[in-house]
GROMACS .gro file of C-alpha atoms in nm:
model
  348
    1UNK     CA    1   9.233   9.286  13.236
    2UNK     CA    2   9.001   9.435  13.466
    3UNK     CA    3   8.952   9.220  13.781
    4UNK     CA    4   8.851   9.370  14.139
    5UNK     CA    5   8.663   9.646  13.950
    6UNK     CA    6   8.321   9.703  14.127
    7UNK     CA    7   8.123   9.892  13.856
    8UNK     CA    8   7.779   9.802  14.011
    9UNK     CA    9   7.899  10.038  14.306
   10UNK     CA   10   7.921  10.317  14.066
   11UNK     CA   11   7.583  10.275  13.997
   12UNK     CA   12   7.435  10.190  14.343
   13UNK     CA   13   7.575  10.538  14.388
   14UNK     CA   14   7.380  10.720  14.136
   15UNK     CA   15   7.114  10.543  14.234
   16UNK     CA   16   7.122  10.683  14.587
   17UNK     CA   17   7.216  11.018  14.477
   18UNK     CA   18   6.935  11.109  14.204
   19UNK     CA   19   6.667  10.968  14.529
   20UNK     CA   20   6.857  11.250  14.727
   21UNK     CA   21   6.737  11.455  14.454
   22UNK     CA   22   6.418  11.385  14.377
   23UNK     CA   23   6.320  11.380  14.765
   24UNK     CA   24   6.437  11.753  14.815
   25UNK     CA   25   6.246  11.840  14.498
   26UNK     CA   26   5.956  12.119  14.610
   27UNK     CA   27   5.570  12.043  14.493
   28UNK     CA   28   5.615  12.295  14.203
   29UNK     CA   29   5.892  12.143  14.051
   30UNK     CA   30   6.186  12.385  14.183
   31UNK     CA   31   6.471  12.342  14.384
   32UNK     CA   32   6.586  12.515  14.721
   33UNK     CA   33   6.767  12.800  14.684
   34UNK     CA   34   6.611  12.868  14.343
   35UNK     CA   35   6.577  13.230  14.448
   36UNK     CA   36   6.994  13.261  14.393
   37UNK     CA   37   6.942  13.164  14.028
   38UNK     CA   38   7.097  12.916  13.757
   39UNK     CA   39   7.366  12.823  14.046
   40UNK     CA   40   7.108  12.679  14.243
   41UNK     CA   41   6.982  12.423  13.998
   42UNK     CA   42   7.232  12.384  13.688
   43UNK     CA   43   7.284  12.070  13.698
   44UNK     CA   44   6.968  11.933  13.817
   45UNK     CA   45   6.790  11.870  13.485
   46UNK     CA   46   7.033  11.648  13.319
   47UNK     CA   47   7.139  11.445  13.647
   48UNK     CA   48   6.728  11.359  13.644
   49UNK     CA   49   6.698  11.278  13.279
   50UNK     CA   50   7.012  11.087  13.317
   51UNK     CA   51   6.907  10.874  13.595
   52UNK     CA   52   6.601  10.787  13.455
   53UNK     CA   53   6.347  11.036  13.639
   54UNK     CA   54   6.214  11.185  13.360
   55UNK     CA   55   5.873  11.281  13.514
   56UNK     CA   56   6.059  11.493  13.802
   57UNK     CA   57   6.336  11.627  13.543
   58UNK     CA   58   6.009  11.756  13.326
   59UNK     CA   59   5.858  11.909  13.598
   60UNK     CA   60   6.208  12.078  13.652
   61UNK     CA   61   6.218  12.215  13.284
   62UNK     CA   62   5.841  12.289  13.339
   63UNK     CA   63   5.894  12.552  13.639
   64UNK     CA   64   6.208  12.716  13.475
   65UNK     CA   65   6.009  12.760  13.134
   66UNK     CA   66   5.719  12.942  13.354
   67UNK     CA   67   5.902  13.129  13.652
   68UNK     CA   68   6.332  13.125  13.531
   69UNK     CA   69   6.343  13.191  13.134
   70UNK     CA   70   6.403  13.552  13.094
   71UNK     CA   71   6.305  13.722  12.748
   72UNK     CA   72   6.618  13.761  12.650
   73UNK     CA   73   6.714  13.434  12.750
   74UNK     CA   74   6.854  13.444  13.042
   75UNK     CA   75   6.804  13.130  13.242
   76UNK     CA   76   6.780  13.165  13.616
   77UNK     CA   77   6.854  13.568  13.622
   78UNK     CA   78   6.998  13.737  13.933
   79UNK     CA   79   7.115  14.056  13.984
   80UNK     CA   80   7.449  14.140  13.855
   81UNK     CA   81   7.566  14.223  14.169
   82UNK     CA   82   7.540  13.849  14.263
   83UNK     CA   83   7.662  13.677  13.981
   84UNK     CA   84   8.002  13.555  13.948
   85UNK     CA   85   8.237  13.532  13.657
   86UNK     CA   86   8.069  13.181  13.554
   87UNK     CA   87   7.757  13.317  13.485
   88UNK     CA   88   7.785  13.200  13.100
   89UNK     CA   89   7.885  12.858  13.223
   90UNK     CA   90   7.578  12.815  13.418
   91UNK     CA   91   7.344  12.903  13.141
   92UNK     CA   92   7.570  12.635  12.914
   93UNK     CA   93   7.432  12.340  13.158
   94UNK     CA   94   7.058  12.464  13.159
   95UNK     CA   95   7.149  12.505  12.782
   96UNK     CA   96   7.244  12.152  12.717
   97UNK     CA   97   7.005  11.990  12.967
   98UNK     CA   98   6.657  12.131  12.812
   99UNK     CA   99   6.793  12.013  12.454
  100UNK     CA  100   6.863  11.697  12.537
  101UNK     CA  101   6.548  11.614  12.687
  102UNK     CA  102   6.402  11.824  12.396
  103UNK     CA  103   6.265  12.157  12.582
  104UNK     CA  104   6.376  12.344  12.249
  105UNK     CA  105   6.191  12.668  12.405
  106UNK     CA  106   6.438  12.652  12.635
  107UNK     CA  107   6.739  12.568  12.510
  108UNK     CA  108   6.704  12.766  12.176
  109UNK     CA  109   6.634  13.076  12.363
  110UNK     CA  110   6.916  13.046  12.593
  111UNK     CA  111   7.151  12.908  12.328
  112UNK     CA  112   7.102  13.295  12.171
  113UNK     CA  113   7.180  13.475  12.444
  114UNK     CA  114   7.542  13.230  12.523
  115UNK     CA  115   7.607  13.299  12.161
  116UNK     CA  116   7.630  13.655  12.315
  117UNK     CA  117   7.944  13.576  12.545
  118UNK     CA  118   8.079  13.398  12.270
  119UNK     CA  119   8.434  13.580  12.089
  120UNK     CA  120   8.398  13.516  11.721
  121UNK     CA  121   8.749  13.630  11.653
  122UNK     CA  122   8.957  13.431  11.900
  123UNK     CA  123   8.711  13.118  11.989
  124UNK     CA  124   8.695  13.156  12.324
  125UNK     CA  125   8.349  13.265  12.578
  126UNK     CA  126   8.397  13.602  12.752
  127UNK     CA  127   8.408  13.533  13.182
  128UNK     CA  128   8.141  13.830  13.234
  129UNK     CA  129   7.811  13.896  13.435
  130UNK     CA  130   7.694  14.057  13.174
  131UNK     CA  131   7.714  14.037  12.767
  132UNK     CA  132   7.639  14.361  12.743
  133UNK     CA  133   7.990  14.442  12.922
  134UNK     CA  134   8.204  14.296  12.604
  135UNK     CA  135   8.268  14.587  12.359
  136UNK     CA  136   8.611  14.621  12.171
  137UNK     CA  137   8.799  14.563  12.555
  138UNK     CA  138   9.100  14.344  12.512
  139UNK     CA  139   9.165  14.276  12.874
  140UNK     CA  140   8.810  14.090  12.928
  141UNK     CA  141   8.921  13.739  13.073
  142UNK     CA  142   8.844  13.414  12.949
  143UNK     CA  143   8.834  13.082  13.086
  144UNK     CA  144   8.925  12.777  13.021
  145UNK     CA  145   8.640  12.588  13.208
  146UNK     CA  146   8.377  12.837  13.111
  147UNK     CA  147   8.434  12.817  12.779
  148UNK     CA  148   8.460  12.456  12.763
  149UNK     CA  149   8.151  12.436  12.929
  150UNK     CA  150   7.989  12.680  12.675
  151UNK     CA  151   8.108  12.491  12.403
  152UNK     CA  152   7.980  12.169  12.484
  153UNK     CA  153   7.649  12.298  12.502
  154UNK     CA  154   7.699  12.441  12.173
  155UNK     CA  155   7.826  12.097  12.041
  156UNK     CA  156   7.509  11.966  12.163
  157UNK     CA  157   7.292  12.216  12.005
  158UNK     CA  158   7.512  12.184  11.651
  159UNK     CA  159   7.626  12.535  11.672
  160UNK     CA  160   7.985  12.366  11.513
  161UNK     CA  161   8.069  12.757  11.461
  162UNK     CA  162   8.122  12.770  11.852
  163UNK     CA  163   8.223  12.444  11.893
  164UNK     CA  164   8.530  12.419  11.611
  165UNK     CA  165   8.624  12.813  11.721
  166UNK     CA  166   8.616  12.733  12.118
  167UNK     CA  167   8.850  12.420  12.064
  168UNK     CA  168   9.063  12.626  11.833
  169UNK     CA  169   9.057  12.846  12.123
  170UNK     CA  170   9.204  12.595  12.370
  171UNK     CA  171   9.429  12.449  12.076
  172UNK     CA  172   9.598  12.833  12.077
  173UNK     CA  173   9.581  12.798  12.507
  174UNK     CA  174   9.768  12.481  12.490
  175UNK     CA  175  10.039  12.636  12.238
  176UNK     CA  176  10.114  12.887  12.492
  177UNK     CA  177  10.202  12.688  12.811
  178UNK     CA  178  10.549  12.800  12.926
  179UNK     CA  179  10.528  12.417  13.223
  180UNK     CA  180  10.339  12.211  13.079
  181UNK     CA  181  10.225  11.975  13.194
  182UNK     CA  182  10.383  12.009  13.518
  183UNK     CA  183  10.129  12.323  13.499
  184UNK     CA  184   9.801  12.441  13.327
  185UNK     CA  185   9.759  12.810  13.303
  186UNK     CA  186   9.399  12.839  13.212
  187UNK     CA  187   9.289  13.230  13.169
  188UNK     CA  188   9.367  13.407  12.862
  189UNK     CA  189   9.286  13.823  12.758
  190UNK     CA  190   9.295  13.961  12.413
  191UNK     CA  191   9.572  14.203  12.508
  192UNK     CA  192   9.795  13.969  12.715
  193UNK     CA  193   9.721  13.615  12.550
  194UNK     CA  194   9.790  13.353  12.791
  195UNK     CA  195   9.835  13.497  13.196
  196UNK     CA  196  10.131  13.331  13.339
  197UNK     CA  197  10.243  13.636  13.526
  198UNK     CA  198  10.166  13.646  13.900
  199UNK     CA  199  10.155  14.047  13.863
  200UNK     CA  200   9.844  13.949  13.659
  201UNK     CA  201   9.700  13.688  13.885
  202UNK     CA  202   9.393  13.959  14.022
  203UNK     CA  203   9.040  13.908  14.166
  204UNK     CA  204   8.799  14.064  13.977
  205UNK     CA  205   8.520  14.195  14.191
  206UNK     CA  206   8.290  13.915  14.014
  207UNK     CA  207   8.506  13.648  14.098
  208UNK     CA  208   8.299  13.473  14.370
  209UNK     CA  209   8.586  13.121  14.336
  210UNK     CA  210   8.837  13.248  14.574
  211UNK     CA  211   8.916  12.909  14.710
  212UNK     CA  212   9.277  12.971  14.746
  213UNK     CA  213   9.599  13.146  14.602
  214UNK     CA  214   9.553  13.170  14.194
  215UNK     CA  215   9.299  12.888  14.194
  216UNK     CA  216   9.186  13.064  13.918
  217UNK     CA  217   9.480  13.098  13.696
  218UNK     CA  218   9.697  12.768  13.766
  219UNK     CA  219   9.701  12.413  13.814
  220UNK     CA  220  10.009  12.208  13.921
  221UNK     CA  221   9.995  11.899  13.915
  222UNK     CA  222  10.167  11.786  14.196
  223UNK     CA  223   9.954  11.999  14.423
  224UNK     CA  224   9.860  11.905  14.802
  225UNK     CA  225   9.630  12.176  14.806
  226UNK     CA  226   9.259  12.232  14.642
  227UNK     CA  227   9.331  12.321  14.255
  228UNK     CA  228   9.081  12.326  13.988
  229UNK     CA  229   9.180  11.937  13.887
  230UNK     CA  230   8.836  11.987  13.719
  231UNK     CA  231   9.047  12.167  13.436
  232UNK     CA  232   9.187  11.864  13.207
  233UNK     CA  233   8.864  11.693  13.224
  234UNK     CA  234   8.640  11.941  13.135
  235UNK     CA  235   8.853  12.104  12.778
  236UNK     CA  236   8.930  11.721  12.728
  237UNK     CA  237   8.637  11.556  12.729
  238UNK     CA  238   8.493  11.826  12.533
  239UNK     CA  239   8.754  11.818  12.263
  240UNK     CA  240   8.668  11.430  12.302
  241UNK     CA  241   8.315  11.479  12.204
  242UNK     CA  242   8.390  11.711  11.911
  243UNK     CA  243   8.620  11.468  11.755
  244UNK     CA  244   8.309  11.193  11.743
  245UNK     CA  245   8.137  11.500  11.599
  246UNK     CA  246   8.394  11.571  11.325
  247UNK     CA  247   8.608  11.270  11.348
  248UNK     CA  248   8.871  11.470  11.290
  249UNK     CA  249   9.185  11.307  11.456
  250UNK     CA  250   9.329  11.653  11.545
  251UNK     CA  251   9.074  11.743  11.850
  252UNK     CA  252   9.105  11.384  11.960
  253UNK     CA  253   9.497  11.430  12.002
  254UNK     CA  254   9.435  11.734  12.173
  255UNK     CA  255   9.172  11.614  12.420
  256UNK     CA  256   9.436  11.360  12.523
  257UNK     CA  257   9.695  11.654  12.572
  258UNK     CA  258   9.488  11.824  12.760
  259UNK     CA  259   9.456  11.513  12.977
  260UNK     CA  260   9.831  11.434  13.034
  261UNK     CA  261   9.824  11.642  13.302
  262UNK     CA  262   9.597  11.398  13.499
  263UNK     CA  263   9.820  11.061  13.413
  264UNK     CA  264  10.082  11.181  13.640
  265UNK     CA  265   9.869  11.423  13.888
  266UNK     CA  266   9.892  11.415  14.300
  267UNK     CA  267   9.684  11.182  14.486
  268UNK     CA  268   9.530  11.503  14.672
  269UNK     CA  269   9.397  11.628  14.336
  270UNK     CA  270   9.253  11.245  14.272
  271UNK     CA  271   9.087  11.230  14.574
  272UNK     CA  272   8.879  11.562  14.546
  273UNK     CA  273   8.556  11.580  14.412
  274UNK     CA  274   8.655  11.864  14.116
  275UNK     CA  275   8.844  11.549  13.975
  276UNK     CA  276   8.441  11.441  13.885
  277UNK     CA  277   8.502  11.586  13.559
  278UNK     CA  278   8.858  11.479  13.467
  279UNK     CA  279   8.700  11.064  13.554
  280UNK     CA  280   8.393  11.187  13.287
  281UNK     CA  281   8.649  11.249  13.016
  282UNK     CA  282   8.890  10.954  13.114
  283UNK     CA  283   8.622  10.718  13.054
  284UNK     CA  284   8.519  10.926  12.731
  285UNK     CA  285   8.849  10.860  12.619
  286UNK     CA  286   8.860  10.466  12.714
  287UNK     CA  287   8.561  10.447  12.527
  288UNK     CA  288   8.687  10.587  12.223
  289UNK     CA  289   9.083  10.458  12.238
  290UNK     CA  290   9.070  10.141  12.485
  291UNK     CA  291   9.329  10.266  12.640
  292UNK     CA  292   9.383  10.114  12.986
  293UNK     CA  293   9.531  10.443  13.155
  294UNK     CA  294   9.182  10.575  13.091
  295UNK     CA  295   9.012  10.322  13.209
  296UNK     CA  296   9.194  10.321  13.542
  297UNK     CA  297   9.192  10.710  13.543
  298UNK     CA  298   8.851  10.717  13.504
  299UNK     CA  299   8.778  10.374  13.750
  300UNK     CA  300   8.985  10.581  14.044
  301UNK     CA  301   8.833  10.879  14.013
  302UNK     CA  302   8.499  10.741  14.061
  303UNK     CA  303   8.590  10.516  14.361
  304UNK     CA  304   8.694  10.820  14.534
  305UNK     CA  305   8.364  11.023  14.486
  306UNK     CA  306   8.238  10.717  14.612
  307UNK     CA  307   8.404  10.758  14.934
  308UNK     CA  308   8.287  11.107  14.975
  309UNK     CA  309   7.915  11.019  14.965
  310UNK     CA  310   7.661  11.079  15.226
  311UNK     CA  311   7.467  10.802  15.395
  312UNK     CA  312   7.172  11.028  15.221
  313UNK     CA  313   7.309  10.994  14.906
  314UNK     CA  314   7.445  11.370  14.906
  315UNK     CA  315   7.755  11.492  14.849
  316UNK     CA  316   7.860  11.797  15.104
  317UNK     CA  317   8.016  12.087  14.950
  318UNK     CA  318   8.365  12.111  15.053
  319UNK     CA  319   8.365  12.503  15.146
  320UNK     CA  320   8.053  12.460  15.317
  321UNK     CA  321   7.863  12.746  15.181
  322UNK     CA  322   7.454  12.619  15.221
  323UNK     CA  323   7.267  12.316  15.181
  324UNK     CA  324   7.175  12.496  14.864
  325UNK     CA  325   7.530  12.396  14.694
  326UNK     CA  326   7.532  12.084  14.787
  327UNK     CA  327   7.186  11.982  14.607
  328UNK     CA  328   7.382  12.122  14.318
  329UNK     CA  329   7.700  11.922  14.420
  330UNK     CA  330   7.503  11.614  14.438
  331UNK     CA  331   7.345  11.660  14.078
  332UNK     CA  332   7.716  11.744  13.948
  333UNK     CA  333   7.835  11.410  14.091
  334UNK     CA  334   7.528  11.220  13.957
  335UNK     CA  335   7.597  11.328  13.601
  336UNK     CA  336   7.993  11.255  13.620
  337UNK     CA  337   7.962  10.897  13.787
  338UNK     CA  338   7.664  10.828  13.552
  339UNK     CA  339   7.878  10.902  13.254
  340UNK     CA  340   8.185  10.701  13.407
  341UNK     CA  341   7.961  10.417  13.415
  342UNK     CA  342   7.798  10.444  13.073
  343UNK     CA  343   8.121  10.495  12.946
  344UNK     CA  344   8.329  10.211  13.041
  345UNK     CA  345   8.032   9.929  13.172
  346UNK     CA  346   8.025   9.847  12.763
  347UNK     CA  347   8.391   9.755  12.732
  348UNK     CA  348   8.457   9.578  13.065
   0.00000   0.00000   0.00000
């Protein structure tokens, strides 16, 4: 069923990324570019842990407990002048990260102030640098990758209030799709619902992800161009993980909505590294359905991040904006080929 698959690549390539890691790890435990806050490093805890370096992923969680835990917990606070729309999602990874390797004086504090971004009423997690921005404003954005994001650190943590309200949340999104899934629209206000008018397609002066024309609000799927292909993966392999929480068949079919999308999607959008996420839930899938599509999904995303790894084990950030990004990158790329692996190896 599966011959010429090479899964031992997959994790030769881990391998040589978490080394990248753990040799530009400082004395103290940080990271560069720690100075720039949770963006620097929000990955970094679970790719360690992950990998197996739990000595330099404690000594990680040890430097952000003394020097980047905030008392209101805040994890790796800037100013809000330099924070960008995602600021919630960073926190979500630290979130997760810390719990899982069972820094609860992390992760609990932090989990308290997400909760804070969180919209009771509709599900969703407000896109703001600040929590102290959301009043009774309907026109507040939300996203679909930031709150999926949120809401799989909540999953982790057993906040099922977030969790069953956030995929609610993207069940309402997916009700509202005018294309799909020849298109995902993936922002959504109070006051407008889903924003599939260009008129509304704006950058907010926090948005810091202007990689191209309405990256933010659409996804086609037959794109030649960098889109956020990160999209189905990240809502679907969420909604994936809730349903082994609940096993409630309802978030399962939805996880594999969200995915269709990526069944029929360009080449171009395969062979970028935002696809890491959309392999993660492919193989989440596989795992849980034995589906073949998944498997191979999952199987070519991974051989394409692959391709696009340093001889140092590093992956460079596409938009080349600092070294700092691409520790990051790598750690994002560790996780998401780790999981592909995990994920599928057992059912080979």
């Amino acid at each position: 069923m599966y011959k010429n698959f090479d899964l031992e690549n997959i994790k030769f390539s881990v391998d040589l990324g978490a080394k990248f890691l753990i040799a530009k790890q400082q004395l103290n435990g940080s990271y560069p570019g720690h100075d720039q806050g949770a963006a620097s490093f929000w990955g970094i805890p679970l790719a360690l842990m992950l990998s197996g370096y739990h000595f330099e992923a404690q000594k990680l969680l040890d430097w952000i407990q003394k020097n980047a835990l905030s008392l209101n917990g805040d994890i790796g606070e800037i100013s809000k002048n330099s924070r960008g729309y995602n600021y919630p999602y960073e926190k979500a990874w630290l979130i997760e990260g810390a719990h899982r390797f069972g820094e609860f004086n992390i992760s609990y504090s932090g989990m308290n102030y997400l909760r804070r971004f969180w919209d009771q009423e509709t599900g969703g997690f407000y896109s703001v640098i600040d929590p102290d921005l959301i009043k009774l404003e309907s026109n507040l954005k939300m996203d679909l990758w930031v709150t999926s994001g949120c809401a799989r650190a909540a999953l982790y943590m057993g906040e099922l209030d977030m969790a069953i309200g956030a995929a609610r949340w993207m069940e309402n999104l997916m009700k509202q799709q005018p294309n799909y899934p020849e298109q995902l629209y993936t922002v959504f206000t109070k006051s407008k619902g889903l924003l599939i008018n260009k008129n509304d397609f704006t950058d907010d002066i926090e948005d810091k992800f202007k990689f191209g024309t309405n990256f933010r609000y659409v996804l086609n799927k037959d794109s030649q161009v960098d889109q956020s292909f990160f999209h189905p993966g990240i809502a679907g392999g969420f909604l994936a993980l809730l349903y082994l929480a609940t096993r409630d068949i309802r978030w399962l079919t939805l996880s594999k909505k969200y995915m269709l999308l990526a069944e029929t999607a360009s080449d171009f959008l395969y062979s970028t590294l935002r696809a890491g996420k959309t392999g993660w839930a492919a193989a989440l899938l596989f795992s849980i359905s034995k589906e073949e599509k998944y498997f191979k999904i999952a199987y070519k995303i991974a051989d394409n991040i692959i391709k696009l790894q340093s001889g140092n084990g590093s992956w460079i950030d596409p938009n080349k904006i600092s070294d700092m990004h691409s520790i990051n990158l790598t750690a994002e790329m560790v996780i998401w080929l780790n999981q592909i692996h995990r994920y599928i190896k057992p059912r080979y």
